[in-house]
């Protein structure tokens, strides 16, 4: 039997209350020990006038109090006129203590209730219990009413994601307008990227800007619940949202409930999470579109998501929320430094420079930690040395303690590698567009280089294919050229895969290698991967192209170094910056 965390807490609390109550009750009803005395002694003591009170009950025991206040009990072979004898001996007599019975009844009911509650929680698959679970879903975050409303000004960097979401503000506000124009109305947006990059913040900001409620849940809340419960939680969530009218629903860690189903439709996946996922999809298809409800999901593992989630009408808009580059980091630092007394010796640009691979959350943490240190020291301002100290607190516990120096090397290698790709592309044909180079890793891959080869053509020439192979090899070539044969890195693995595939297809299926001839090896049948001749031929051709690429880059080494230097400084270069750097050279 599985218990969710919440349920475990409730169970333990009920048990604890029962135990404490029984101990309390026991103590209360036996506040002091009753001294057991024989009946004969009792009669003697009565005669001696040592007894103060006697309580008569139905039980076979008599309890009472001595004159000195101590308690006693004794067996009860009552004589016929027992009470009169006692009264005559000047003993107070009370009939059995009625209060006790009422107390007992109360306790009995209490225990019964407690155990019923226990049984209720342990007994699974009851409708009532599901109901109970659902009531607990009122823990759903709904925080956008107050004055601390989040908006897009609270998000720094992430400009692309911001622009993308800004479009949705108007849609939430005026869904009818879009419907009138017949525009397909977005329902779900998937934000993907590393933790702490502001995905939740963006979703909140969207709700804040559109001035609608924000409902947040986490995918992990839906796993490990009883059968059918995940699905009913989803239904409940959407019901709540619909009742609220326009709103933003945020599902964090969507990968927890929308994992790729293993082994196809029939195969061994987790039925429960399938059910939950299906009910999410059903709810999303149930939108009319003009309700002004947007579902935003977040994940840092888009690769593991079930494709069903990404289809049209579901989370068909996917926005990457990546780690901030130096400019974005500077903006984030400024944002979180706004309400803090920063001393003049704090140079946030410099801090941004030194915090490669920091997420927004980590930067916020850094600023906050510095403020704490300054406050602890009762310093008037937050100073550079506070930030330095905070830096180590923030990165403490991470593998690489001396992140700044290690990362500089990594940064430099990455920069040369990426610059190599870009430069080869541009050198081979200035018409090729390189739209972006970055050394900040993206979720999709380690590399940070994007190019568009214009225009979309039906056919590719041999030269173009060869150029594409050169571009792929450009990263590794740059590494070797600058750092030497022994310092080349594993970063080129993907590039080599691409290059190999292209070379093999040139030889085996496109008839583009003179020596191999026009034979299309796939037409003959058999696996090209096992064809020794093709492998040998591919190796030769690839080496030739590699040497050619090396020559190209060594002839333009200065340009490579210049591009790399700029890249190291700015971390990301856009198309204009790239063109300006390269076009200045007459090659
Ligand atoms: P995610 O949902 O991507 O894991 P969050 O949105 O929860 O990240 O970010 C946590 C905190 O980090 C935010 O509340 C904010 O203080 C800070 N933060 C992260 N990204 C940014 C950003 N781009 N701009 C400003 N603050 C940010
Ligand atoms: Zn590469």
mmCIF file with all atom_site columns, C-alpha atoms in Angstrom, residues 271-401:
data_model
loop_
_atom_site.group_PDB
_atom_site.id
_atom_site.type_symbol
_atom_site.label_atom_id
_atom_site.label_alt_id
_atom_site.label_comp_id
_atom_site.label_asym_id
_atom_site.label_entity_id
_atom_site.label_seq_id
_atom_site.pdbx_PDB_ins_code
_atom_site.Cartn_x
_atom_site.Cartn_y
_atom_site.Cartn_z
_atom_site.occupancy
_atom_site.B_iso_or_equiv
_atom_site.pdbx_formal_charge
_atom_site.auth_seq_id
_atom_site.auth_comp_id
_atom_site.auth_asym_id
_atom_site.auth_atom_id
_atom_site.pdbx_PDB_model_num
ATOM 1   C CA . UNK A 1 271 ? -1.028  2.717  -15.605 1.00 0.00 ? 271 UNK A CA 1
ATOM 2   C CA . UNK A 1 272 ? -1.716  5.272  -12.963 1.00 0.00 ? 272 UNK A CA 1
ATOM 3   C CA . UNK A 1 273 ? 0.398   8.007  -14.463 1.00 0.00 ? 273 UNK A CA 1
ATOM 4   C CA . UNK A 1 274 ? -1.083  7.148  -17.864 1.00 0.00 ? 274 UNK A CA 1
ATOM 5   C CA . UNK A 1 275 ? -4.533  7.706  -16.454 1.00 0.00 ? 275 UNK A CA 1
ATOM 6   C CA . UNK A 1 276 ? -3.455  10.980 -14.941 1.00 0.00 ? 276 UNK A CA 1
ATOM 7   C CA . UNK A 1 277 ? -1.852  12.103 -18.168 1.00 0.00 ? 277 UNK A CA 1
ATOM 8   C CA . UNK A 1 278 ? -4.920  11.124 -20.162 1.00 0.00 ? 278 UNK A CA 1
ATOM 9   C CA . UNK A 1 279 ? -7.205  13.085 -17.928 1.00 0.00 ? 279 UNK A CA 1
ATOM 10  C CA . UNK A 1 280 ? -4.946  16.112 -18.361 1.00 0.00 ? 280 UNK A CA 1
ATOM 11  C CA . UNK A 1 281 ? -5.124  15.749 -22.120 1.00 0.00 ? 281 UNK A CA 1
ATOM 12  C CA . UNK A 1 282 ? -8.881  15.305 -21.998 1.00 0.00 ? 282 UNK A CA 1
ATOM 13  C CA . UNK A 1 283 ? -9.317  18.408 -19.899 1.00 0.00 ? 283 UNK A CA 1
ATOM 14  C CA . UNK A 1 284 ? -7.159  20.395 -22.258 1.00 0.00 ? 284 UNK A CA 1
ATOM 15  C CA . UNK A 1 285 ? -9.082  19.281 -25.331 1.00 0.00 ? 285 UNK A CA 1
ATOM 16  C CA . UNK A 1 286 ? -12.236 20.207 -23.467 1.00 0.00 ? 286 UNK A CA 1
ATOM 17  C CA . UNK A 1 287 ? -11.462 23.907 -23.615 1.00 0.00 ? 287 UNK A CA 1
ATOM 18  C CA . UNK A 1 288 ? -13.688 25.893 -25.864 1.00 0.00 ? 288 UNK A CA 1
ATOM 19  C CA . UNK A 1 289 ? -10.830 28.172 -26.527 1.00 0.00 ? 289 UNK A CA 1
ATOM 20  C CA . UNK A 1 290 ? -12.603 31.340 -25.566 1.00 0.00 ? 290 UNK A CA 1
ATOM 21  C CA . UNK A 1 291 ? -12.349 30.784 -21.864 1.00 0.00 ? 291 UNK A CA 1
ATOM 22  C CA . UNK A 1 292 ? -9.166  32.713 -21.353 1.00 0.00 ? 292 UNK A CA 1
ATOM 23  C CA . UNK A 1 293 ? -7.474  29.848 -19.567 1.00 0.00 ? 293 UNK A CA 1
ATOM 24  C CA . UNK A 1 294 ? -3.827  29.142 -20.327 1.00 0.00 ? 294 UNK A CA 1
ATOM 25  C CA . UNK A 1 295 ? -2.037  26.081 -19.079 1.00 0.00 ? 295 UNK A CA 1
ATOM 26  C CA . UNK A 1 296 ? 1.671   26.515 -18.589 1.00 0.00 ? 296 UNK A CA 1
ATOM 27  C CA . UNK A 1 297 ? 3.821   23.508 -17.902 1.00 0.00 ? 297 UNK A CA 1
ATOM 28  C CA . UNK A 1 298 ? 7.466   23.469 -16.942 1.00 0.00 ? 298 UNK A CA 1
ATOM 29  C CA . UNK A 1 299 ? 10.156  20.847 -17.187 1.00 0.00 ? 299 UNK A CA 1
ATOM 30  C CA . UNK A 1 300 ? 13.893  20.600 -17.265 1.00 0.00 ? 300 UNK A CA 1
ATOM 31  C CA . UNK A 1 301 ? 13.787  17.392 -19.240 1.00 0.00 ? 301 UNK A CA 1
ATOM 32  C CA . UNK A 1 302 ? 11.875  17.969 -22.431 1.00 0.00 ? 302 UNK A CA 1
ATOM 33  C CA . UNK A 1 303 ? 13.528  14.899 -23.968 1.00 0.00 ? 303 UNK A CA 1
ATOM 34  C CA . UNK A 1 304 ? 11.679  12.568 -21.620 1.00 0.00 ? 304 UNK A CA 1
ATOM 35  C CA . UNK A 1 305 ? 8.228   13.972 -22.300 1.00 0.00 ? 305 UNK A CA 1
ATOM 36  C CA . UNK A 1 306 ? 5.495   11.920 -23.886 1.00 0.00 ? 306 UNK A CA 1
ATOM 37  C CA . UNK A 1 307 ? 4.972   13.214 -27.434 1.00 0.00 ? 307 UNK A CA 1
ATOM 38  C CA . UNK A 1 308 ? 1.234   13.175 -26.811 1.00 0.00 ? 308 UNK A CA 1
ATOM 39  C CA . UNK A 1 309 ? 1.766   16.235 -24.638 1.00 0.00 ? 309 UNK A CA 1
ATOM 40  C CA . UNK A 1 310 ? 3.382   18.199 -27.419 1.00 0.00 ? 310 UNK A CA 1
ATOM 41  C CA . UNK A 1 311 ? 0.752   17.738 -30.107 1.00 0.00 ? 311 UNK A CA 1
ATOM 42  C CA . UNK A 1 312 ? -1.375  20.584 -31.467 1.00 0.00 ? 312 UNK A CA 1
ATOM 43  C CA . UNK A 1 313 ? -4.033  21.694 -29.042 1.00 0.00 ? 313 UNK A CA 1
ATOM 44  C CA . UNK A 1 314 ? -1.907  20.634 -26.119 1.00 0.00 ? 314 UNK A CA 1
ATOM 45  C CA . UNK A 1 315 ? 1.463   22.073 -25.195 1.00 0.00 ? 315 UNK A CA 1
ATOM 46  C CA . UNK A 1 316 ? 2.087   23.025 -28.773 1.00 0.00 ? 316 UNK A CA 1
ATOM 47  C CA . UNK A 1 317 ? 4.011   26.150 -27.898 1.00 0.00 ? 317 UNK A CA 1
ATOM 48  C CA . UNK A 1 318 ? 7.416   25.330 -26.526 1.00 0.00 ? 318 UNK A CA 1
ATOM 49  C CA . UNK A 1 319 ? 9.656   28.010 -25.158 1.00 0.00 ? 319 UNK A CA 1
ATOM 50  C CA . UNK A 1 320 ? 13.183  27.442 -24.017 1.00 0.00 ? 320 UNK A CA 1
ATOM 51  C CA . UNK A 1 321 ? 14.172  29.169 -20.821 1.00 0.00 ? 321 UNK A CA 1
ATOM 52  C CA . UNK A 1 322 ? 17.917  28.844 -20.761 1.00 0.00 ? 322 UNK A CA 1
ATOM 53  C CA . UNK A 1 323 ? 20.688  29.793 -18.402 1.00 0.00 ? 323 UNK A CA 1
ATOM 54  C CA . UNK A 1 324 ? 21.373  33.527 -18.559 1.00 0.00 ? 324 UNK A CA 1
ATOM 55  C CA . UNK A 1 325 ? 24.348  34.840 -20.478 1.00 0.00 ? 325 UNK A CA 1
ATOM 56  C CA . UNK A 1 326 ? 26.490  37.643 -19.112 1.00 0.00 ? 326 UNK A CA 1
ATOM 57  C CA . UNK A 1 327 ? 24.081  40.422 -20.094 1.00 0.00 ? 327 UNK A CA 1
ATOM 58  C CA . UNK A 1 328 ? 21.101  38.611 -18.698 1.00 0.00 ? 328 UNK A CA 1
ATOM 59  C CA . UNK A 1 329 ? 23.014  37.872 -15.508 1.00 0.00 ? 329 UNK A CA 1
ATOM 60  C CA . UNK A 1 330 ? 23.865  41.536 -15.192 1.00 0.00 ? 330 UNK A CA 1
ATOM 61  C CA . UNK A 1 331 ? 20.182  42.426 -15.529 1.00 0.00 ? 331 UNK A CA 1
ATOM 62  C CA . UNK A 1 332 ? 19.131  39.814 -12.992 1.00 0.00 ? 332 UNK A CA 1
ATOM 63  C CA . UNK A 1 333 ? 21.763  41.011 -10.522 1.00 0.00 ? 333 UNK A CA 1
ATOM 64  C CA . UNK A 1 334 ? 20.626  44.601 -10.956 1.00 0.00 ? 334 UNK A CA 1
ATOM 65  C CA . UNK A 1 335 ? 17.027  43.570 -10.398 1.00 0.00 ? 335 UNK A CA 1
ATOM 66  C CA . UNK A 1 336 ? 17.785  41.770 -7.179  1.00 0.00 ? 336 UNK A CA 1
ATOM 67  C CA . UNK A 1 337 ? 20.140  44.521 -6.057  1.00 0.00 ? 337 UNK A CA 1
ATOM 68  C CA . UNK A 1 338 ? 17.544  47.227 -6.523  1.00 0.00 ? 338 UNK A CA 1
ATOM 69  C CA . UNK A 1 339 ? 16.209  47.181 -2.993  1.00 0.00 ? 339 UNK A CA 1
ATOM 70  C CA . UNK A 1 340 ? 19.630  46.647 -1.435  1.00 0.00 ? 340 UNK A CA 1
ATOM 71  C CA . UNK A 1 341 ? 22.192  49.213 -0.259  1.00 0.00 ? 341 UNK A CA 1
ATOM 72  C CA . UNK A 1 342 ? 25.106  48.356 -2.530  1.00 0.00 ? 342 UNK A CA 1
ATOM 73  C CA . UNK A 1 343 ? 28.438  49.982 -1.843  1.00 0.00 ? 343 UNK A CA 1
ATOM 74  C CA . UNK A 1 344 ? 30.267  51.770 -4.639  1.00 0.00 ? 344 UNK A CA 1
ATOM 75  C CA . UNK A 1 345 ? 32.943  49.088 -4.790  1.00 0.00 ? 345 UNK A CA 1
ATOM 76  C CA . UNK A 1 346 ? 30.382  46.534 -5.983  1.00 0.00 ? 346 UNK A CA 1
ATOM 77  C CA . UNK A 1 347 ? 30.583  46.184 -9.755  1.00 0.00 ? 347 UNK A CA 1
ATOM 78  C CA . UNK A 1 348 ? 27.640  44.059 -10.827 1.00 0.00 ? 348 UNK A CA 1
ATOM 79  C CA . UNK A 1 349 ? 28.976  43.777 -14.378 1.00 0.00 ? 349 UNK A CA 1
ATOM 80  C CA . UNK A 1 350 ? 32.066  42.188 -12.916 1.00 0.00 ? 350 UNK A CA 1
ATOM 81  C CA . UNK A 1 351 ? 29.945  39.870 -10.772 1.00 0.00 ? 351 UNK A CA 1
ATOM 82  C CA . UNK A 1 352 ? 28.001  38.894 -13.876 1.00 0.00 ? 352 UNK A CA 1
ATOM 83  C CA . UNK A 1 353 ? 31.279  38.104 -15.598 1.00 0.00 ? 353 UNK A CA 1
ATOM 84  C CA . UNK A 1 354 ? 32.332  35.805 -12.787 1.00 0.00 ? 354 UNK A CA 1
ATOM 85  C CA . UNK A 1 355 ? 29.100  33.884 -12.485 1.00 0.00 ? 355 UNK A CA 1
ATOM 86  C CA . UNK A 1 356 ? 29.048  31.787 -15.654 1.00 0.00 ? 356 UNK A CA 1
ATOM 87  C CA . UNK A 1 357 ? 26.505  28.967 -15.548 1.00 0.00 ? 357 UNK A CA 1
ATOM 88  C CA . UNK A 1 358 ? 24.645  30.581 -12.620 1.00 0.00 ? 358 UNK A CA 1
ATOM 89  C CA . UNK A 1 359 ? 20.873  30.385 -12.919 1.00 0.00 ? 359 UNK A CA 1
ATOM 90  C CA . UNK A 1 360 ? 18.619  33.286 -11.987 1.00 0.00 ? 360 UNK A CA 1
ATOM 91  C CA . UNK A 1 361 ? 17.775  31.549 -8.745  1.00 0.00 ? 361 UNK A CA 1
ATOM 92  C CA . UNK A 1 362 ? 21.438  31.224 -7.888  1.00 0.00 ? 362 UNK A CA 1
ATOM 93  C CA . UNK A 1 363 ? 22.051  34.887 -8.644  1.00 0.00 ? 363 UNK A CA 1
ATOM 94  C CA . UNK A 1 364 ? 19.129  35.864 -6.437  1.00 0.00 ? 364 UNK A CA 1
ATOM 95  C CA . UNK A 1 365 ? 20.581  33.640 -3.779  1.00 0.00 ? 365 UNK A CA 1
ATOM 96  C CA . UNK A 1 366 ? 23.963  35.320 -4.172  1.00 0.00 ? 366 UNK A CA 1
ATOM 97  C CA . UNK A 1 367 ? 22.510  38.793 -3.678  1.00 0.00 ? 367 UNK A CA 1
ATOM 98  C CA . UNK A 1 368 ? 20.450  37.690 -0.725  1.00 0.00 ? 368 UNK A CA 1
ATOM 99  C CA . UNK A 1 369 ? 23.377  35.928 0.906   1.00 0.00 ? 369 UNK A CA 1
ATOM 100 C CA . UNK A 1 370 ? 25.500  39.093 0.544   1.00 0.00 ? 370 UNK A CA 1
ATOM 101 C CA . UNK A 1 371 ? 22.770  41.136 2.193   1.00 0.00 ? 371 UNK A CA 1
ATOM 102 C CA . UNK A 1 372 ? 22.647  38.655 5.072   1.00 0.00 ? 372 UNK A CA 1
ATOM 103 C CA . UNK A 1 373 ? 26.373  38.861 5.593   1.00 0.00 ? 373 UNK A CA 1
ATOM 104 C CA . UNK A 1 374 ? 26.355  42.662 5.552   1.00 0.00 ? 374 UNK A CA 1
ATOM 105 C CA . UNK A 1 375 ? 23.443  42.738 7.966   1.00 0.00 ? 375 UNK A CA 1
ATOM 106 C CA . UNK A 1 376 ? 25.091  40.299 10.322  1.00 0.00 ? 376 UNK A CA 1
ATOM 107 C CA . UNK A 1 377 ? 28.123  42.583 10.438  1.00 0.00 ? 377 UNK A CA 1
ATOM 108 C CA . UNK A 1 378 ? 25.932  45.646 10.880  1.00 0.00 ? 378 UNK A CA 1
ATOM 109 C CA . UNK A 1 379 ? 27.737  47.114 7.919   1.00 0.00 ? 379 UNK A CA 1
ATOM 110 C CA . UNK A 1 380 ? 26.159  50.166 6.429   1.00 0.00 ? 380 UNK A CA 1
ATOM 111 C CA . UNK A 1 381 ? 26.354  48.839 2.894   1.00 0.00 ? 381 UNK A CA 1
ATOM 112 C CA . UNK A 1 382 ? 26.780  45.582 1.036   1.00 0.00 ? 382 UNK A CA 1
ATOM 113 C CA . UNK A 1 383 ? 30.417  45.522 -0.037  1.00 0.00 ? 383 UNK A CA 1
ATOM 114 C CA . UNK A 1 384 ? 32.505  43.624 -2.522  1.00 0.00 ? 384 UNK A CA 1
ATOM 115 C CA . UNK A 1 385 ? 33.979  41.361 0.124   1.00 0.00 ? 385 UNK A CA 1
ATOM 116 C CA . UNK A 1 386 ? 30.459  40.419 1.278   1.00 0.00 ? 386 UNK A CA 1
ATOM 117 C CA . UNK A 1 387 ? 29.676  39.361 -2.263  1.00 0.00 ? 387 UNK A CA 1
ATOM 118 C CA . UNK A 1 388 ? 32.905  37.403 -2.485  1.00 0.00 ? 388 UNK A CA 1
ATOM 119 C CA . UNK A 1 389 ? 32.038  35.564 0.685   1.00 0.00 ? 389 UNK A CA 1
ATOM 120 C CA . UNK A 1 390 ? 28.500  34.959 -0.478  1.00 0.00 ? 390 UNK A CA 1
ATOM 121 C CA . UNK A 1 391 ? 29.847  33.579 -3.741  1.00 0.00 ? 391 UNK A CA 1
ATOM 122 C CA . UNK A 1 392 ? 31.533  30.759 -1.881  1.00 0.00 ? 392 UNK A CA 1
ATOM 123 C CA . UNK A 1 393 ? 28.495  30.117 0.275   1.00 0.00 ? 393 UNK A CA 1
ATOM 124 C CA . UNK A 1 394 ? 26.332  29.815 -2.810  1.00 0.00 ? 394 UNK A CA 1
ATOM 125 C CA . UNK A 1 395 ? 28.631  27.453 -4.671  1.00 0.00 ? 395 UNK A CA 1
ATOM 126 C CA . UNK A 1 396 ? 29.527  25.486 -1.549  1.00 0.00 ? 396 UNK A CA 1
ATOM 127 C CA . UNK A 1 397 ? 28.496  21.884 -1.793  1.00 0.00 ? 397 UNK A CA 1
ATOM 128 C CA . UNK A 1 398 ? 28.960  21.913 -5.504  1.00 0.00 ? 398 UNK A CA 1
ATOM 129 C CA . UNK A 1 399 ? 31.526  19.581 -6.961  1.00 0.00 ? 399 UNK A CA 1
ATOM 130 C CA . UNK A 1 400 ? 33.852  22.182 -8.266  1.00 0.00 ? 400 UNK A CA 1
ATOM 131 C CA . UNK A 1 401 ? 34.720  24.491 -5.426  1.00 0.00 ? 401 UNK A CA 1
#
